[in-house]
C-alpha angles and dihedrals in degrees: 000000000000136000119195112200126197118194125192127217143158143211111236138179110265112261091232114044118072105294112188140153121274112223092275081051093238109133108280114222099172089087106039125052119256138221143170115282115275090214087053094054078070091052086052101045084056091049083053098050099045083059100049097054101043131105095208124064115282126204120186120200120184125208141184135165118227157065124342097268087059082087083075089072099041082052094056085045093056093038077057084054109260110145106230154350150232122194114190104193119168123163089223085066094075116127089006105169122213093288100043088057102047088059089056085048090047103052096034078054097053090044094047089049119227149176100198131021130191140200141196106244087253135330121274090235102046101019098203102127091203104110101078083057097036082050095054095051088050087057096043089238143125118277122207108185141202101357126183094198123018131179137170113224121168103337092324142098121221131184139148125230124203126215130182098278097024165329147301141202103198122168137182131197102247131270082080142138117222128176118220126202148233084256092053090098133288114294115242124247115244110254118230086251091054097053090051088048092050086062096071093032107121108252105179116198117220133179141198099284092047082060107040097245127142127223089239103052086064134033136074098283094059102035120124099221125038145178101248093175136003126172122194110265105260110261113258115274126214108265135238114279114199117191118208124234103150094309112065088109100055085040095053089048096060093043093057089036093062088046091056090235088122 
């Protein structure tokens, strides 16, 4: 038996450094260092450990969808230990919104050929946490979202998902597409030896006529949802100092009462 394992995973602007919008207001990453999405190191630690402690023969593939710098963050995924990797970088998918997306996912997955795929929670840049669900309808598979613990057993995938007041067992028949999150268990570091390995692991580049996909179907213009303003946050102000002489507080109290905290 064989178990073939996606995993899907983006480039995204680094959280710290000076993130802003280019002149079209999509994000622009020309001007601020990438890096593979913290929330998808988590993806590829459960891939890992599906394979680890499985009995059958496990292949992980990772894929993303982006620039060529993108290949930073497939790189980081195989150092972890995936086994290979598939970029899928077109200029027409410039400005390509969640849906958009999802389609590109969709087709590079069917051609790569899976049994299981799994997702980060959301990505660390757009935050909407809908891909792994719109990627599963696209597939016509089960999805099995946001899950704290997963595991495959026997043709099917478990996991448990935790809510505020309590927890859930869940389970789909394979082929099927689950999302892990932050709380799914800390994602390794890369070993020396894996990041040297990573070097010679097999990372194959696709576009959108390897896949089938029209020009119309991605890109900003055709995207279904789209970034009409945006203004620079206002820089911080100094804040108010009260200094107490017998009425700071009374003093504190307004303050907090004009703001509606109290």
């Amino acid at each position: 038996m064989s178990l073939r394992i996606v995993v899907t995973v983006k480039y995204v602007p680094d959280a710290t450094g000076d993130r802003h919008f280019a002149d079209d207001l999509t994000v622009d990453r020309d001007d601020v260092d990438g890096l593979l999405s913290e929330l998808d190191e988590y993806a590829v630690e459960q891939a890992l450990q599906i394979s680890e402690n499985s009995d059958d023969d496990v292949e992980i593939t990772v894929l993303t969808v982006g620039p060529e710098d993108a290949k930073d963050a497939l790189r980081k995924a195989l150092s972890m230990g995936a086994d290979k990797a598939i970029h899928v970088e077109d200029d027409d998918l410039h400005g390509t919104d969640a849906i958009g997306t999802s389609l590109v996912l969709a087709k590079a997955v069917e051609k790569a050929g899976y049994d299981l795929v799994i997702s980060g929670m959301a990505s660390t840049d757009g935050t909407m946490g809908v891909v792994p669900a719109l990627l599963a309808e696209r597939l016509g598979v089960p999805q099995v979202t946001l899950l704290s613990e997963v595991s495959v057993e026997d043709g099917t995938v478990k996991g448990r998902r935790d809510g505020d007041a309590a927890s859930e067992r869940l389970e789909a028949s394979l082929p099927a597409v689950v999302s892990v999150t932050d709380q799914s268990g800390e994602a390794r570091y890369p070993s020396f030896k894996g990041i040297m390995a990573a070097k010679k692991k097999p990372v194959q580049s696709w576009d959108l006529s390897d896949l089938d996909i029209d020009e119309d179907a991605v890109g900003l213009e055709n995207a279904y949802t789209t970034v009409d303003s945006a203004a620079e946050r206002p820089a911080r102000t100094a804040g108010t100092i009260v200094k107490d002489e017998g009425e700071g507080g009374k003093q504190l109290a307004e303050f907090l009462a004009s703001q509606k905290f109290i």
